[in-house]
Amino acid sequence: VPPRRDSELHRMWDPAALFPSEEADRHVLRAETDRLRMTIISTERVLQSLMNPVSTTNSDISGRMANRIYRRSRVVAKTVLQAAYFEPAMGIVILLNAANIGWTIDRELHGKDTSTASTIEAVILSVFMAELVLRFYAEGCRCLWSVWNAFDFMLISMTGLMLLLPLDDSGEGSPNTMLKV
């Protein structure tokens, strides 16, 4: 081991070497201050959570989860509306509705019971209403920007009113007969 020189010994016992410079002191003080701030903030959060019976973290999580479920369900609704089978299926329902209207008119003209046809009409109306609700859920009020959707909305509303408020069928030219056509 080589002997130490005086300058090394002097540096070891130098007060400037033992006590860091003001710049180093500032860094140490800044780090210690930041550590204390974080401790105080953590303590404040713990105290707030103890004082509030409902944790804001839980409500935030449930709110985010509900938002995520809402967005995903809207995506599912859009996917159903854009599926290859959806439009043909609704076309079949439209044809069934047209056939039911013809059958109902024929039965009315011959004075026969139309209660079965009315039940079928209510089922078909509920299918159309479900489609409309699905469109509103997936697209919002923007779905009414489409002329066909606005027309569907008007027809479904009129048919629903007709079923809810049965008008007196007093013969040809009555308002109910006109609405059915």
GROMACS .gro file of C-alpha atoms in nm:
model
  181
    1VAL     CA    1   0.000   0.000   0.000
    2PRO     CA    2   0.155   0.327  -0.102
    3PRO     CA    3   0.184   0.584   0.169
    4ARG     CA    4  -0.063   0.866   0.162
    5ARG     CA    5   0.043   1.202   0.063
    6ASP     CA    6  -0.031   1.508   0.266
    7SER     CA    7  -0.274   1.637   0.007
    8GLU     CA    8  -0.485   1.318   0.035
    9LEU     CA    9  -0.485   1.342   0.413
   10HIS     CA   10  -0.567   1.704   0.392
   11ARG     CA   11  -0.859   1.627   0.156
   12MET     CA   12  -0.991   1.357   0.391
   13TRP     CA   13  -1.006   1.596   0.682
   14ASP     CA   14  -1.095   1.901   0.486
   15PRO     CA   15  -1.418   2.057   0.624
   16ALA     CA   16  -1.528   2.139   0.269
   17ALA     CA   17  -1.500   1.770   0.181
   18LEU     CA   18  -1.685   1.663   0.496
   19PHE     CA   19  -1.963   1.916   0.448
   20PRO     CA   20  -2.093   1.935   0.094
   21SER     CA   21  -2.113   2.260  -0.092
   22GLU     CA   22  -2.419   2.482  -0.090
   23GLU     CA   23  -2.523   2.336  -0.427
   24ALA     CA   24  -2.521   1.984  -0.289
   25ASP     CA   25  -2.704   2.107   0.021
   26ARG     CA   26  -2.978   2.250  -0.199
   27HIS     CA   27  -3.019   1.921  -0.383
   28VAL     CA   28  -3.039   1.726  -0.059
   29LEU     CA   29  -3.285   1.973   0.090
   30ARG     CA   30  -3.496   1.969  -0.226
   31ALA     CA   31  -3.509   1.588  -0.228
   32GLU     CA   32  -3.600   1.580   0.142
   33THR     CA   33  -3.868   1.847   0.089
   34ASP     CA   34  -4.019   1.650  -0.199
   35ARG     CA   35  -4.021   1.334   0.012
   36LEU     CA   36  -4.196   1.517   0.297
   37ARG     CA   37  -4.452   1.667   0.056
   38MET     CA   38  -4.537   1.321  -0.075
   39THR     CA   39  -4.574   1.193   0.280
   40ILE     CA   40  -4.807   1.482   0.367
   41ILE     CA   41  -5.014   1.429   0.051
   42SER     CA   42  -5.041   1.057   0.123
   43THR     CA   43  -5.143   1.129   0.481
   44GLU     CA   44  -5.408   1.378   0.363
   45ARG     CA   45  -5.550   1.119   0.121
   46VAL     CA   46  -5.567   0.858   0.396
   47LEU     CA   47  -5.743   1.105   0.626
   48GLN     CA   48  -5.990   1.202   0.353
   49SER     CA   49  -6.070   0.839   0.280
   50LEU     CA   50  -6.125   0.775   0.652
   51MET     CA   51  -6.353   1.078   0.686
   52ASN     CA   52  -6.558   1.003   0.373
   53PRO     CA   53  -6.763   0.685   0.410
   54VAL     CA   54  -6.792   0.641   0.032
   55SER     CA   55  -6.461   0.601  -0.140
   56THR     CA   56  -6.424   0.819  -0.447
   57THR     CA   57  -6.205   0.551  -0.596
   58ASN     CA   58  -6.491   0.298  -0.592
   59SER     CA   59  -6.736   0.542  -0.752
   60ASP     CA   60  -6.478   0.633  -1.015
   61ILE     CA   61  -6.423   0.267  -1.094
   62SER     CA   62  -6.795   0.190  -1.112
   63GLY     CA   63  -6.853   0.498  -1.329
   64ARG     CA   64  -6.579   0.395  -1.567
   65MET     CA   65  -6.712   0.040  -1.575
   66ALA     CA   66  -7.066   0.160  -1.650
   67ASN     CA   67  -6.932   0.385  -1.925
   68ARG     CA   68  -6.737   0.093  -2.072
   69ILE     CA   69  -7.046  -0.132  -2.063
   70TYR     CA   70  -7.255   0.143  -2.226
   71ARG     CA   71  -7.002   0.193  -2.507
   72ARG     CA   72  -6.968  -0.180  -2.569
   73SER     CA   73  -7.344  -0.232  -2.577
   74ARG     CA   74  -7.375   0.048  -2.833
   75VAL     CA   75  -7.109  -0.122  -3.043
   76VAL     CA   76  -7.305  -0.449  -3.018
   77ALA     CA   77  -7.623  -0.266  -3.123
   78LYS     CA   78  -7.443  -0.116  -3.425
   79THR     CA   79  -7.302  -0.459  -3.511
   80VAL     CA   80  -7.651  -0.614  -3.502
   81LEU     CA   81  -7.789  -0.336  -3.724
   82GLN     CA   82  -7.505  -0.379  -3.975
   83ALA     CA   83  -7.515  -0.760  -3.977
   84ALA     CA   84  -7.582  -0.925  -4.311
   85TYR     CA   85  -7.893  -1.103  -4.180
   86PHE     CA   86  -8.061  -0.801  -4.018
   87GLU     CA   87  -8.201  -0.620  -4.324
   88PRO     CA   88  -8.333  -0.941  -4.488
   89ALA     CA   89  -8.495  -1.043  -4.158
   90MET     CA   90  -8.665  -0.705  -4.129
   91GLY     CA   91  -8.775  -0.738  -4.493
   92ILE     CA   92  -8.945  -1.067  -4.405
   93VAL     CA   93  -9.120  -0.897  -4.112
   94ILE     CA   94  -9.238  -0.621  -4.348
   95LEU     CA   95  -9.378  -0.883  -4.588
   96LEU     CA   96  -9.551  -1.061  -4.298
   97ASN     CA   97  -9.699  -0.728  -4.192
   98ALA     CA   98  -9.827  -0.661  -4.545
   99ALA     CA   99  -9.982  -1.009  -4.558
  100ASN     CA  100 -10.140  -0.955  -4.216
  101ILE     CA  101 -10.288  -0.621  -4.326
  102GLY     CA  102 -10.438  -0.788  -4.635
  103TRP     CA  103 -10.573  -1.074  -4.425
  104THR     CA  104 -10.720  -0.831  -4.169
  105ILE     CA  105 -10.895  -0.625  -4.437
  106ASP     CA  106 -11.033  -0.941  -4.598
  107ARG     CA  107 -11.166  -1.066  -4.265
  108GLU     CA  108 -11.320  -0.725  -4.188
  109LEU     CA  109 -11.493  -0.716  -4.528
  110HIS     CA  110 -11.644  -1.059  -4.467
  111GLY     CA  111 -11.747  -0.968  -4.111
  112LYS     CA  112 -11.519  -1.226  -3.949
  113ASP     CA  113 -11.328  -1.206  -3.619
  114THR     CA  114 -10.999  -1.011  -3.649
  115SER     CA  115 -10.865  -1.066  -3.298
  116THR     CA  116 -10.592  -1.304  -3.421
  117ALA     CA  117 -10.486  -1.052  -3.683
  118SER     CA  118 -10.477  -0.779  -3.417
  119THR     CA  119 -10.252  -0.995  -3.201
  120ILE     CA  120 -10.021  -1.060  -3.496
  121GLU     CA  121 -10.020  -0.686  -3.568
  122ALA     CA  122  -9.919  -0.613  -3.206
  123VAL     CA  123  -9.633  -0.865  -3.227
  124ILE     CA  124  -9.511  -0.720  -3.557
  125LEU     CA  125  -9.539  -0.368  -3.415
  126SER     CA  126  -9.326  -0.472  -3.117
  127VAL     CA  127  -9.060  -0.607  -3.357
  128PHE     CA  128  -9.062  -0.276  -3.546
  129MET     CA  129  -9.044  -0.082  -3.219
  130ALA     CA  130  -8.751  -0.296  -3.104
  131GLU     CA  131  -8.571  -0.216  -3.429
  132LEU     CA  132  -8.638   0.155  -3.385
  133VAL     CA  133  -8.520   0.150  -3.022
  134LEU     CA  134  -8.207  -0.036  -3.132
  135ARG     CA  135  -8.140   0.229  -3.396
  136PHE     CA  136  -8.192   0.511  -3.145
  137TYR     CA  137  -7.962   0.338  -2.897
  138ALA     CA  138  -7.689   0.274  -3.153
  139GLU     CA  139  -7.701   0.605  -3.339
  140GLY     CA  140  -7.889   0.844  -3.114
  141CYS     CA  141  -8.116   1.106  -3.270
  142ARG     CA  142  -7.890   1.104  -3.575
  143CYS     CA  143  -8.084   0.800  -3.696
  144LEU     CA  144  -8.371   1.036  -3.781
  145TRP     CA  145  -8.148   1.212  -4.034
  146SER     CA  146  -8.214   0.917  -4.262
  147VAL     CA  147  -8.540   0.968  -4.448
  148TRP     CA  148  -8.629   0.599  -4.418
  149ASN     CA  149  -8.573   0.595  -4.043
  150ALA     CA  150  -8.784   0.909  -4.003
  151PHE     CA  151  -9.055   0.747  -4.216
  152ASP     CA  152  -9.034   0.429  -4.003
  153PHE     CA  153  -9.063   0.638  -3.689
  154MET     CA  154  -9.374   0.810  -3.821
  155LEU     CA  155  -9.537   0.481  -3.930
  156ILE     CA  156  -9.458   0.303  -3.605
  157SER     CA  157  -9.586   0.598  -3.402
  158MET     CA  158  -9.910   0.610  -3.600
  159THR     CA  159  -9.961   0.234  -3.571
  160GLY     CA  160  -9.889   0.246  -3.199
  161LEU     CA  161 -10.143   0.524  -3.154
  162MET     CA  162 -10.394   0.326  -3.356
  163LEU     CA  163 -10.351   0.026  -3.127
  164LEU     CA  164 -10.359   0.232  -2.808
  165LEU     CA  165 -10.654   0.450  -2.907
  166PRO     CA  166 -10.889   0.227  -3.103
  167LEU     CA  167 -11.120   0.442  -3.310
  168ASP     CA  168 -11.478   0.347  -3.384
  169ASP     CA  169 -11.507   0.150  -3.708
  170SER     CA  170 -11.839   0.288  -3.817
  171GLY     CA  171 -11.796   0.183  -4.177
  172GLU     CA  172 -11.619   0.293  -4.490
  173GLY     CA  173 -11.430   0.618  -4.471
  174SER     CA  174 -11.387   0.611  -4.095
  175PRO     CA  175 -11.058   0.752  -3.959
  176ASN     CA  176 -10.944   0.408  -3.843
  177THR     CA  177 -10.988   0.259  -4.190
  178MET     CA  178 -10.798   0.550  -4.339
  179LEU     CA  179 -10.512   0.507  -4.092
  180LYS     CA  180 -10.482   0.136  -4.168
  181VAL     CA  181 -10.442   0.204  -4.538
   0.00000   0.00000   0.00000
